[in-house]
JSON list of C-alpha atoms in Angstrom, two decimals:
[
{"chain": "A", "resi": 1, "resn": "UNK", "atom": "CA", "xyz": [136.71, 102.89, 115.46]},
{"chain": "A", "resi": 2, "resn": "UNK", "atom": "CA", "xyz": [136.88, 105.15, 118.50]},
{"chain": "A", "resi": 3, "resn": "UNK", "atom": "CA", "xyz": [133.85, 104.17, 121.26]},
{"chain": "A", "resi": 4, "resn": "UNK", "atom": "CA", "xyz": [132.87, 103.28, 124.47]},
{"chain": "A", "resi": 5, "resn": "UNK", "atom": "CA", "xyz": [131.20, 100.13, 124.69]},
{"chain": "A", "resi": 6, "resn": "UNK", "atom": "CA", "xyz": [128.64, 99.35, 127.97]},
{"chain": "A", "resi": 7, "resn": "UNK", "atom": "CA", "xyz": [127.61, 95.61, 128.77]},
{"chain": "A", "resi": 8, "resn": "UNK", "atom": "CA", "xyz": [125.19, 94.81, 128.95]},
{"chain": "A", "resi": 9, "resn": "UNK", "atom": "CA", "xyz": [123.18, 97.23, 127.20]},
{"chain": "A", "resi": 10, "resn": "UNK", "atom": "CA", "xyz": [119.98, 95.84, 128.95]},
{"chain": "A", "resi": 11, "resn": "UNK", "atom": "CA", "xyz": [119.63, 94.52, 132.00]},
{"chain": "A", "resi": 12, "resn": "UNK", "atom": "CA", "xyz": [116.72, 93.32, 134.32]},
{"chain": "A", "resi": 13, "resn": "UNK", "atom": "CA", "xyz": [117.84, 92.22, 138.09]},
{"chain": "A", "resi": 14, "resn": "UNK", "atom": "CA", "xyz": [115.83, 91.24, 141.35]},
{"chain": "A", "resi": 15, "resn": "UNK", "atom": "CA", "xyz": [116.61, 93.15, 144.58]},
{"chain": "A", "resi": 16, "resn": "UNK", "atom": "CA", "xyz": [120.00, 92.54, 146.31]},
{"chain": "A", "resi": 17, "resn": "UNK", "atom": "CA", "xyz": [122.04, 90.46, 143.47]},
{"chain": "A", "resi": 18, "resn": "UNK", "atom": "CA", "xyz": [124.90, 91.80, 142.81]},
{"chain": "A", "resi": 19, "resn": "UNK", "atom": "CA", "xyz": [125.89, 93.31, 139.26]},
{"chain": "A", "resi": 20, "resn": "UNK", "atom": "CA", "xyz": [128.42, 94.40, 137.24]},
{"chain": "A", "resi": 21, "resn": "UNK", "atom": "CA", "xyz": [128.12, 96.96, 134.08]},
{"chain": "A", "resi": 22, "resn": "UNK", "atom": "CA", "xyz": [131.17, 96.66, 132.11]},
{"chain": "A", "resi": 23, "resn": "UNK", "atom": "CA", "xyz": [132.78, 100.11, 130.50]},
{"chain": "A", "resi": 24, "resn": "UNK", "atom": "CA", "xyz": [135.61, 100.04, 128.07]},
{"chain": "A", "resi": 25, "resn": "UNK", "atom": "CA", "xyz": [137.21, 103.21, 126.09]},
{"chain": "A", "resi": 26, "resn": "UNK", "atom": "CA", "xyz": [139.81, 102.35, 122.97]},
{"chain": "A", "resi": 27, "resn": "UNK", "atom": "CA", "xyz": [140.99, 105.67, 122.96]},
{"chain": "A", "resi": 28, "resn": "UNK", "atom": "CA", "xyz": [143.75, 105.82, 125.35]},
{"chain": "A", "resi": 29, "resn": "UNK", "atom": "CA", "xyz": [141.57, 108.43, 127.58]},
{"chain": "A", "resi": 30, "resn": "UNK", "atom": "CA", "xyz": [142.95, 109.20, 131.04]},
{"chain": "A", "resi": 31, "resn": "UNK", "atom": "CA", "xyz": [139.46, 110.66, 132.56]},
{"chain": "A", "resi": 32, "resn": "UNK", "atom": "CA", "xyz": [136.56, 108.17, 132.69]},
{"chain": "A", "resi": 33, "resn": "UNK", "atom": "CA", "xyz": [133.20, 108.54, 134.01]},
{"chain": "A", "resi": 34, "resn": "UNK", "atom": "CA", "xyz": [129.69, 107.17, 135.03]},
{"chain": "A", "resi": 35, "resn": "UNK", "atom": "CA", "xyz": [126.56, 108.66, 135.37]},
{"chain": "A", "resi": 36, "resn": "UNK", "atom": "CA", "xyz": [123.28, 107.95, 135.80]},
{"chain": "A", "resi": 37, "resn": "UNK", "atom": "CA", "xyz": [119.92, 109.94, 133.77]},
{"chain": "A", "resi": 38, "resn": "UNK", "atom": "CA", "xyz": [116.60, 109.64, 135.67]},
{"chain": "A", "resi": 39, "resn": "UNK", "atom": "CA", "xyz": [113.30, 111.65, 133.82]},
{"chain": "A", "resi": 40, "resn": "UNK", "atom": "CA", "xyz": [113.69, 114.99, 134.98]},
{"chain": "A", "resi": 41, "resn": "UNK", "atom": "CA", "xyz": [116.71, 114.50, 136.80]},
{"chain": "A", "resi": 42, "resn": "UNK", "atom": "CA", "xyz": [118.86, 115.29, 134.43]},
{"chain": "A", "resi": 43, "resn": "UNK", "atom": "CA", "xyz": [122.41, 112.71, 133.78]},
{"chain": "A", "resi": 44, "resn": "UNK", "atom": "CA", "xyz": [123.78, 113.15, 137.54]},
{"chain": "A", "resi": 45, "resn": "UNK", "atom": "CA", "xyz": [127.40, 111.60, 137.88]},
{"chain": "A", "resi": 46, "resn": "UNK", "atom": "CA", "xyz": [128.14, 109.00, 140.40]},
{"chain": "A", "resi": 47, "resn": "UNK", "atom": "CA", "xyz": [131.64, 108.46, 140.27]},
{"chain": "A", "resi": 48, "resn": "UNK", "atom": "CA", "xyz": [134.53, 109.71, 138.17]},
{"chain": "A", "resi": 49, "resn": "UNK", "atom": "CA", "xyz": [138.14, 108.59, 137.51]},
{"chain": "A", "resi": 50, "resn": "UNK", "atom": "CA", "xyz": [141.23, 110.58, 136.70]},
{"chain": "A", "resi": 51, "resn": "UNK", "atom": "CA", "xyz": [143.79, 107.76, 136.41]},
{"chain": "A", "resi": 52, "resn": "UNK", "atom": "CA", "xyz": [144.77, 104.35, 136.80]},
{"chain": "A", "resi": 53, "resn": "UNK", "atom": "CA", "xyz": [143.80, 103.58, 140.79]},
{"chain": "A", "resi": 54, "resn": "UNK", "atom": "CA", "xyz": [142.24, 106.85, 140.70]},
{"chain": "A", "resi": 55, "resn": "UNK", "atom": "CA", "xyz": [138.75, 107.76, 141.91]},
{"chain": "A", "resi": 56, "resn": "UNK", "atom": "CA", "xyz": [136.64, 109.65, 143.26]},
{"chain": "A", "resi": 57, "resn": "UNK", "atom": "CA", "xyz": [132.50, 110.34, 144.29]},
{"chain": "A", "resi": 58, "resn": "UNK", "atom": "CA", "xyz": [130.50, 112.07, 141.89]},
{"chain": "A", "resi": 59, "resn": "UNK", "atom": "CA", "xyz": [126.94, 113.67, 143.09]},
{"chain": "A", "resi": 60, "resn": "UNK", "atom": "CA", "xyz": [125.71, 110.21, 143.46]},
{"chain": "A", "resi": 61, "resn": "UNK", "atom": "CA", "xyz": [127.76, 107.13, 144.52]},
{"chain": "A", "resi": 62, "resn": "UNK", "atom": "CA", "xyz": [125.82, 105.91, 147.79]},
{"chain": "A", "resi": 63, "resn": "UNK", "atom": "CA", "xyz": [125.28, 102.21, 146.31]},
{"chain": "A", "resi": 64, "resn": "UNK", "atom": "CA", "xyz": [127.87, 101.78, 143.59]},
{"chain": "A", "resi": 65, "resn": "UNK", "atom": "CA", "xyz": [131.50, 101.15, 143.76]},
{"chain": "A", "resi": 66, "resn": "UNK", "atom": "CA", "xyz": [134.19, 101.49, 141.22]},
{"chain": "A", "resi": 67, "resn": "UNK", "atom": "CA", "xyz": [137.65, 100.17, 140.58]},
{"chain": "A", "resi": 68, "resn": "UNK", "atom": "CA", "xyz": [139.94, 101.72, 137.39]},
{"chain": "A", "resi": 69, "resn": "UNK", "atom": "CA", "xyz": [142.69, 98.53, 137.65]},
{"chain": "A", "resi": 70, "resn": "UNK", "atom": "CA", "xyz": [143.09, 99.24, 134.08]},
{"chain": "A", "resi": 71, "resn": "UNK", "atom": "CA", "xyz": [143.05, 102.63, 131.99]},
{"chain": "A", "resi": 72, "resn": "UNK", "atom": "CA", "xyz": [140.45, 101.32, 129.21]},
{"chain": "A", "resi": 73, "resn": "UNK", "atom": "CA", "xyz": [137.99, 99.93, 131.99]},
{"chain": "A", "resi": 74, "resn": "UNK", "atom": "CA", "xyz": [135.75, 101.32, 134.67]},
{"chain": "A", "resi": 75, "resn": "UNK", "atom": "CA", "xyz": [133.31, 99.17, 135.90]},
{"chain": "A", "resi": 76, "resn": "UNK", "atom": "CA", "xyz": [130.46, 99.98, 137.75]},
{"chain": "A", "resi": 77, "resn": "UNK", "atom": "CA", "xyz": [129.33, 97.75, 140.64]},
{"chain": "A", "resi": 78, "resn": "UNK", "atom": "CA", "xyz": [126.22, 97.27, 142.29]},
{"chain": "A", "resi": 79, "resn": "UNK", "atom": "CA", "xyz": [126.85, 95.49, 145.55]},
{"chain": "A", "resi": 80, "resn": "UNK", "atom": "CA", "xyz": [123.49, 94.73, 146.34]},
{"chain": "A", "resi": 81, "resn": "UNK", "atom": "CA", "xyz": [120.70, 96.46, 143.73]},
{"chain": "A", "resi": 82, "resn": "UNK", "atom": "CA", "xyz": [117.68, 98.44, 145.11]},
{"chain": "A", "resi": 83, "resn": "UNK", "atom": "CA", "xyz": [114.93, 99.61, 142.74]},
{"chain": "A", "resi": 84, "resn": "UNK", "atom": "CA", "xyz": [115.81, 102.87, 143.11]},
{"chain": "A", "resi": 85, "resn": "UNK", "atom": "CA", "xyz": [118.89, 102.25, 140.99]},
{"chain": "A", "resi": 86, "resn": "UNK", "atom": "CA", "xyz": [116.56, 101.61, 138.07]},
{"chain": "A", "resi": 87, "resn": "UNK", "atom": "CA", "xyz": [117.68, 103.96, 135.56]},
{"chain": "A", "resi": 88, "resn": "UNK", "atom": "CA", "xyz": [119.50, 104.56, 132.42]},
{"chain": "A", "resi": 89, "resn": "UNK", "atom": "CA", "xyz": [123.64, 104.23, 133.27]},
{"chain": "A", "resi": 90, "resn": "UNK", "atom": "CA", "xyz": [126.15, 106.44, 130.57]},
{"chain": "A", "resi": 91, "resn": "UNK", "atom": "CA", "xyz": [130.16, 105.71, 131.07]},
{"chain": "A", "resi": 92, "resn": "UNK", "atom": "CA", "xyz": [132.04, 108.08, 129.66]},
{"chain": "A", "resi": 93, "resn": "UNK", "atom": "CA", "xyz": [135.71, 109.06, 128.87]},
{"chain": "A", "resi": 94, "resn": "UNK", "atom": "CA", "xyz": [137.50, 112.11, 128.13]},
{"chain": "A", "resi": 95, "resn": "UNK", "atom": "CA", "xyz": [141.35, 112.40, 127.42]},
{"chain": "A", "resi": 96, "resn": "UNK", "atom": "CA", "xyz": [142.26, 114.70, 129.91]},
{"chain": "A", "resi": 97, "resn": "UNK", "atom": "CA", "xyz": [141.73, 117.43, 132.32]},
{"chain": "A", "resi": 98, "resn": "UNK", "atom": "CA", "xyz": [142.19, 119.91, 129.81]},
{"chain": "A", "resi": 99, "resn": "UNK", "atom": "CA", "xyz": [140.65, 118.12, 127.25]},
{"chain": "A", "resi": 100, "resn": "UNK", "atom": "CA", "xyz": [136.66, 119.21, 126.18]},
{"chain": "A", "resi": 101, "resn": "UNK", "atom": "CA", "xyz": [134.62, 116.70, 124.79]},
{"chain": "A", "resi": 102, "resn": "UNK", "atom": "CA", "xyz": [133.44, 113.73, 126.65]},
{"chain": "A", "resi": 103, "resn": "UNK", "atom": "CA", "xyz": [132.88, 110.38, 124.49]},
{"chain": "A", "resi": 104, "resn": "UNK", "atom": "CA", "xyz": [129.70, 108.51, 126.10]},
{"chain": "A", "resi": 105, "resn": "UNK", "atom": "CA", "xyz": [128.64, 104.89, 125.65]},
{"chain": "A", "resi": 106, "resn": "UNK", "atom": "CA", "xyz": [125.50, 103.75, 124.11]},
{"chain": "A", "resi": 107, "resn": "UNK", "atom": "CA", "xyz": [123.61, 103.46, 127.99]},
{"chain": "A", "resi": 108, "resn": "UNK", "atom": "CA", "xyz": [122.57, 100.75, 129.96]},
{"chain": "A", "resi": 109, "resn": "UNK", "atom": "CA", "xyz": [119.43, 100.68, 130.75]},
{"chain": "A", "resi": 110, "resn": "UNK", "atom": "CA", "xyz": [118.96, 98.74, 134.45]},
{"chain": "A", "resi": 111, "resn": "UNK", "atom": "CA", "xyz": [115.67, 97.73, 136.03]},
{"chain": "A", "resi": 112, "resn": "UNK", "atom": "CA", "xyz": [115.88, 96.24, 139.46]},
{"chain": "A", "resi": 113, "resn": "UNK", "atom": "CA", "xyz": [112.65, 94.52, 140.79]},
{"chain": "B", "resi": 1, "resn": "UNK", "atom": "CA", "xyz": [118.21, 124.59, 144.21]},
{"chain": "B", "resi": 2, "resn": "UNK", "atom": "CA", "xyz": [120.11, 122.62, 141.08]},
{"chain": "B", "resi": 3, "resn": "UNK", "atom": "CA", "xyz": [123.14, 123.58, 140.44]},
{"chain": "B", "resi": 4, "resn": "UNK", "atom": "CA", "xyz": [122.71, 123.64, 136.72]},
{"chain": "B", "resi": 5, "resn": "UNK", "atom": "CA", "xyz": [118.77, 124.36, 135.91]},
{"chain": "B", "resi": 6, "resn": "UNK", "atom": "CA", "xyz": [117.12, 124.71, 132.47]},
{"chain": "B", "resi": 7, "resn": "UNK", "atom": "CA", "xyz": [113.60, 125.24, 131.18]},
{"chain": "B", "resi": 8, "resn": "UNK", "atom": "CA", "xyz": [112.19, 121.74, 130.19]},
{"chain": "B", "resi": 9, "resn": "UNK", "atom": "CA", "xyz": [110.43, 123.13, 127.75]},
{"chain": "B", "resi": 10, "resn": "UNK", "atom": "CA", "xyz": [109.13, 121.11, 125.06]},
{"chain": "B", "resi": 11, "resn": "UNK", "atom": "CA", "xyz": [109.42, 124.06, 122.90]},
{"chain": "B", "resi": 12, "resn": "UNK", "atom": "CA", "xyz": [107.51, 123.18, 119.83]},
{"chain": "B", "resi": 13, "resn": "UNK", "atom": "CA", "xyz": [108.45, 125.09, 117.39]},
{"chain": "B", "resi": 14, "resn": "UNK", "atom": "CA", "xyz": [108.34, 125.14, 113.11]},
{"chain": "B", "resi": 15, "resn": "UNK", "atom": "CA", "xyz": [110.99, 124.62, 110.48]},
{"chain": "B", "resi": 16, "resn": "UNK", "atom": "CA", "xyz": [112.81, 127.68, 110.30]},
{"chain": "B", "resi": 17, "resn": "UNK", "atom": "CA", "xyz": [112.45, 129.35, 113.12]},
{"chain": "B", "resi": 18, "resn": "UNK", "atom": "CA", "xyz": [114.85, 130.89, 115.80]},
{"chain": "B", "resi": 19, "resn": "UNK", "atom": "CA", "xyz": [114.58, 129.47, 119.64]},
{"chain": "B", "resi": 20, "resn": "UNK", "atom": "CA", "xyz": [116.69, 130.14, 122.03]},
{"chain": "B", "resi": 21, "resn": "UNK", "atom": "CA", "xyz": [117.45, 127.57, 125.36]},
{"chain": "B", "resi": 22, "resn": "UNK", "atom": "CA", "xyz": [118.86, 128.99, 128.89]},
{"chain": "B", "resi": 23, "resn": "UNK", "atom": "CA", "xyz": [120.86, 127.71, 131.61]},
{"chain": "B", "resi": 24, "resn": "UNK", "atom": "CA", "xyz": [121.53, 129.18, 134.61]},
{"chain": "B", "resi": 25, "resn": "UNK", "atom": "CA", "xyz": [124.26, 128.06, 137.30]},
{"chain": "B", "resi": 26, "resn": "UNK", "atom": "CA", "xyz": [124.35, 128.85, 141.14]},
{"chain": "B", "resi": 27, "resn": "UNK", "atom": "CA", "xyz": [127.92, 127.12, 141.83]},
{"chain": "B", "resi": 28, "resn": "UNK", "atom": "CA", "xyz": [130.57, 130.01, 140.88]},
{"chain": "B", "resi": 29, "resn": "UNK", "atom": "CA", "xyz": [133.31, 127.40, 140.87]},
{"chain": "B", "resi": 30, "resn": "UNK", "atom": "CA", "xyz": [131.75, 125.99, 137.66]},
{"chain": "B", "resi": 31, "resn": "UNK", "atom": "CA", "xyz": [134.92, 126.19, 134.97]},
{"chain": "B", "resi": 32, "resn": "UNK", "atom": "CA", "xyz": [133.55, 125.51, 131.69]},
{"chain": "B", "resi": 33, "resn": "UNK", "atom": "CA", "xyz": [130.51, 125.05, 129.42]},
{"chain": "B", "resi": 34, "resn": "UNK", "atom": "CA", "xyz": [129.01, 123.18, 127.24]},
{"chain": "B", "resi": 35, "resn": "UNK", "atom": "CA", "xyz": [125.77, 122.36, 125.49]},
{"chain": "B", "resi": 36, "resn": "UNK", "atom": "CA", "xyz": [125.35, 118.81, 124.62]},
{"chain": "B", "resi": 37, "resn": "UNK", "atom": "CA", "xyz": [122.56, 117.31, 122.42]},
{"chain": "B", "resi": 38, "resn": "UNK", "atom": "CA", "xyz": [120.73, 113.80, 123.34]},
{"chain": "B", "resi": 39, "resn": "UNK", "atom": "CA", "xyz": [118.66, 112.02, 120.93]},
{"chain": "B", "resi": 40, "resn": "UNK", "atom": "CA", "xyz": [115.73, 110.27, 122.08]},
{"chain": "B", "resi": 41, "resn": "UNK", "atom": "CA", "xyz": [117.88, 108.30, 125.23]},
{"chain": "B", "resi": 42, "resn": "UNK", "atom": "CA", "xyz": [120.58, 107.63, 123.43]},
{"chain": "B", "resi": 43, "resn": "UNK", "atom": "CA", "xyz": [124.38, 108.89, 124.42]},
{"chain": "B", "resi": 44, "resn": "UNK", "atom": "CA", "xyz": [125.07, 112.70, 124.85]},
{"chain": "B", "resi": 45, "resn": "UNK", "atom": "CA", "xyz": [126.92, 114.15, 122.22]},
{"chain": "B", "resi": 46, "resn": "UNK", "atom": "CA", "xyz": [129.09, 117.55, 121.80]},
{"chain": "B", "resi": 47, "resn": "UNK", "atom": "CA", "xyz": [127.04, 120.20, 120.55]},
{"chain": "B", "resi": 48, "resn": "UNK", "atom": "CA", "xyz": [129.52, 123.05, 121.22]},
{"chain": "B", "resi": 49, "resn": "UNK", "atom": "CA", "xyz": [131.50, 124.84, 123.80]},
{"chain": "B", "resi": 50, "resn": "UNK", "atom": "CA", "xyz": [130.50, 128.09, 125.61]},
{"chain": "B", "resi": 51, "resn": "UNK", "atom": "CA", "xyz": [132.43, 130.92, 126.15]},
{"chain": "B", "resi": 52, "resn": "UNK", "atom": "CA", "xyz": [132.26, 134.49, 127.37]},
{"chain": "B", "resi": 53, "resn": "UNK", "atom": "CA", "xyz": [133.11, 136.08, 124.37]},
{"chain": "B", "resi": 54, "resn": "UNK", "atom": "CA", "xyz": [130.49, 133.91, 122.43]},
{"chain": "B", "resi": 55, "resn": "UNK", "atom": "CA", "xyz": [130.98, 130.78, 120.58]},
{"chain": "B", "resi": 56, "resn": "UNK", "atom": "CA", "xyz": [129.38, 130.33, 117.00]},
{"chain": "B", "resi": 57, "resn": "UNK", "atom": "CA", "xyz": [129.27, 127.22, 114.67]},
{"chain": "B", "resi": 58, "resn": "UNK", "atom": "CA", "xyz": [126.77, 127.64, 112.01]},
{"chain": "B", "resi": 59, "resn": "UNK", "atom": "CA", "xyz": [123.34, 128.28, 113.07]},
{"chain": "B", "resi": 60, "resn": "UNK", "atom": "CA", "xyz": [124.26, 127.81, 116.47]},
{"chain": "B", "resi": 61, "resn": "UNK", "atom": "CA", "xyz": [125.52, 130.44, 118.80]},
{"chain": "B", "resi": 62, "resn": "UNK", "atom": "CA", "xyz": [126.36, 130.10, 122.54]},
{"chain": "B", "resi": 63, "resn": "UNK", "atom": "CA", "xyz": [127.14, 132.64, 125.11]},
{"chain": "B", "resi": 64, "resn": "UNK", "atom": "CA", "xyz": [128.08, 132.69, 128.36]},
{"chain": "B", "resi": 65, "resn": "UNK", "atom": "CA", "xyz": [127.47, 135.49, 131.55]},
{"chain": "B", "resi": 66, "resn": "UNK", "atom": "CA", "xyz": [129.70, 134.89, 134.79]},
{"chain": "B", "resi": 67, "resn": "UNK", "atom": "CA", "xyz": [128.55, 138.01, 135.81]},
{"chain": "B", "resi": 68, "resn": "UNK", "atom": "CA", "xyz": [124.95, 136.36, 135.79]},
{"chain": "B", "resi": 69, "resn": "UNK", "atom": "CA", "xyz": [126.26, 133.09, 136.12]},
{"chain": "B", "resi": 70, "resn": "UNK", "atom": "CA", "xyz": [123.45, 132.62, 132.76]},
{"chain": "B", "resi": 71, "resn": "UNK", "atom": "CA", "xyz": [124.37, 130.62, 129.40]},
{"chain": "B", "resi": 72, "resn": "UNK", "atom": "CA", "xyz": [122.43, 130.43, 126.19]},
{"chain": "B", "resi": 73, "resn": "UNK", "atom": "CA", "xyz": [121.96, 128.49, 122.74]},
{"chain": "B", "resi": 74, "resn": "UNK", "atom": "CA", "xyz": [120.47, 130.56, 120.02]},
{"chain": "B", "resi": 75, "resn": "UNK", "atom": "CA", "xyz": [119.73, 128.07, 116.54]},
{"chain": "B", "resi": 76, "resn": "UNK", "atom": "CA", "xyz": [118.39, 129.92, 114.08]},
{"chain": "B", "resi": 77, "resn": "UNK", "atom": "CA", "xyz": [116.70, 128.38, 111.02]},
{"chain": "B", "resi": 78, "resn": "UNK", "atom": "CA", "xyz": [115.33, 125.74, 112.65]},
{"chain": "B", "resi": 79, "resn": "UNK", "atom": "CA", "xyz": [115.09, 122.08, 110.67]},
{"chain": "B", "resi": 80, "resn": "UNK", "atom": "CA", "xyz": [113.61, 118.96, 111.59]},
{"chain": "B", "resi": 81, "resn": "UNK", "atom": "CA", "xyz": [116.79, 117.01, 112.42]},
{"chain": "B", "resi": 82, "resn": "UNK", "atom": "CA", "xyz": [117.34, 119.72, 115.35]},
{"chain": "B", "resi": 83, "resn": "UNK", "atom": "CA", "xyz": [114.59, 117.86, 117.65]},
{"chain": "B", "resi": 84, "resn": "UNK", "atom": "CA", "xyz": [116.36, 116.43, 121.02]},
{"chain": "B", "resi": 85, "resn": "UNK", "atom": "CA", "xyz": [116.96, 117.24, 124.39]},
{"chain": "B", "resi": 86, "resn": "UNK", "atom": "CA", "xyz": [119.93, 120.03, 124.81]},
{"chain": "B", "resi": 87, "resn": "UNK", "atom": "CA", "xyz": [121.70, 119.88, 128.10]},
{"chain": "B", "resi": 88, "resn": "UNK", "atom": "CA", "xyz": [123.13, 122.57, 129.66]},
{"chain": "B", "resi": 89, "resn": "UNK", "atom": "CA", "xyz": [126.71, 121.29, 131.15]},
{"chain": "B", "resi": 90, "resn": "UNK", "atom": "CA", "xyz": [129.25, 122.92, 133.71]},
{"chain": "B", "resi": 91, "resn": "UNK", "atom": "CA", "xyz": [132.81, 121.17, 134.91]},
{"chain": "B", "resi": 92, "resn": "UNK", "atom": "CA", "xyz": [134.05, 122.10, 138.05]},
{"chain": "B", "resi": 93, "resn": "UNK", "atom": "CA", "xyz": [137.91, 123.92, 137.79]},
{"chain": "B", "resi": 94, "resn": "UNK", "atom": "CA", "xyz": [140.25, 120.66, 138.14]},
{"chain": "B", "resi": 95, "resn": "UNK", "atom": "CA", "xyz": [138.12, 119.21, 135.15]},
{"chain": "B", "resi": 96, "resn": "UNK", "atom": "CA", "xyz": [136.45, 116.41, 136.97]},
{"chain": "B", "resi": 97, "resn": "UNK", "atom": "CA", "xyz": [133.16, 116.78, 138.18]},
{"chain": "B", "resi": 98, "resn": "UNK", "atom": "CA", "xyz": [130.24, 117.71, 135.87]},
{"chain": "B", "resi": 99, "resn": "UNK", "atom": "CA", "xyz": [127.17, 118.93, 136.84]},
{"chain": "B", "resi": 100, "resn": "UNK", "atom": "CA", "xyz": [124.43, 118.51, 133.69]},
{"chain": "B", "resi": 101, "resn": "UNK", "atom": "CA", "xyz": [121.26, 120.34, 133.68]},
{"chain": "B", "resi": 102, "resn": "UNK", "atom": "CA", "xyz": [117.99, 118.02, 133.45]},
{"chain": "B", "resi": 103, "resn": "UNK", "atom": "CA", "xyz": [117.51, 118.99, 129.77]},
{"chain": "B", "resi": 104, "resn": "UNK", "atom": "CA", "xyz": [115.34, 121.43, 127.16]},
{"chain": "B", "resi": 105, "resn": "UNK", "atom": "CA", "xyz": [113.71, 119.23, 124.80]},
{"chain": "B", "resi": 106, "resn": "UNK", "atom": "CA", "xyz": [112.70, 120.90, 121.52]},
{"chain": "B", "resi": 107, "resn": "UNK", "atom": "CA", "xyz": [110.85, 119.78, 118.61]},
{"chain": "B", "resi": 108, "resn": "UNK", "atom": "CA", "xyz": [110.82, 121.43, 115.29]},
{"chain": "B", "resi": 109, "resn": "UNK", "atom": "CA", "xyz": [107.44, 120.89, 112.95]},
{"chain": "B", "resi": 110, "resn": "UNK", "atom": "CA", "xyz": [107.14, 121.13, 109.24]}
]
């Protein structure tokens, strides 16, 4: 089945440990994606990925870093968690530039205390 | 200002009816549309693409204005499985960056 999984799907941290949120596509998608959705924010993206080694800032990427070592992965990582990174994380993937629909994963939903 | 804004709404509105959502846009190099549909905080789906010379997939019709930099979803007969959020979405030319729009939320009554 084609997806993008998220781990952990839930996820409650304390201030200043550092995190991880998995992200891994099985459909051979070049163009991969995170984003985060905050009530009546709207899903604002923090950092996108056109390639292998490729990256780049989003709206929103002061506090998270990336890597794309591999073309099915994108991690997100939180070096050191504030609450105001509580929110509800999407990755995404797409198969190309050219390519319309985005394929998001199920969410993770962080709280950091 | 957003870049992408939308009427929150909730529109309440009852089976059958015809509602119409709009988006408007204030960055010009905005490439392409879409409308997704969220249920409830889950994952974003597809709805349907937007184009200038209209876009129609069943009860569904999307249009887009560069002129007034303005995009719309019509859905006409309205059922209950239509409630959700409907975001309003614009990708920057190169494909890459998206810009969503906070969201409409309707709900459709019996």
């Amino acid at each position: 089945e084609a997806q993008v999984t998220q781990n952990p799907r839930y996820l409650i941290t304390v201030t200043g440990k550092k995190l991880t949120v998995t992200c891994s596509q099985n459909m051979n998608h070049e163009y991969m994606s995170w984003y985060r959705q905050d009530p009546g924010l709207g899903l604002r993206q923090i950092y996108y990925s056109m390639n292998v080694e490729v990256t780049d800032k989003g709206d929103v990427p002061e506090g998270y870093k990336v890597s794309r070592k591999e073309k099915r992965n994108f991690p997100l990582i939180l070096e050191s968690p504030s609450p105001n990174q509580t929110s509800l994380y999407f990755c995404a993937s797409r198969g190309g530039a050219t390519m319309i629909e985005q394929f998001f994963g199920p969410g993770t939903r962080l709280t950091v205390l | 200002r957003k870049e992408v804004e939308q009427d929150p709404g909730p529109f309440n509105v009852p089976e059958g009816a015809t509602v119409a959502f709009n988006c408007t846009y204030s960055n010009s190099a905005s490439q392409s549309f879409f409308w997704y549909r969220q249920d409830c905080r889950k994952e974003p789906k597809l709805l349907m693409s937007v184009y200038s010379s209209g876009n129609e997939d069943g009860r569904f019709t999307a249009q887009l204005n560069r002129a007034s930099q303005y995009i719309s979803l019509l859905i006409r007969d309205s059922k209950l499985s239509d409630s959700a959020t409907y975001l309003c979405v614009g990708v920057y030319t190169g494909g890459f960056k998206t810009i969503f729009g906070a969201g409409t939320r309707l709900f459709v009554k019996a």
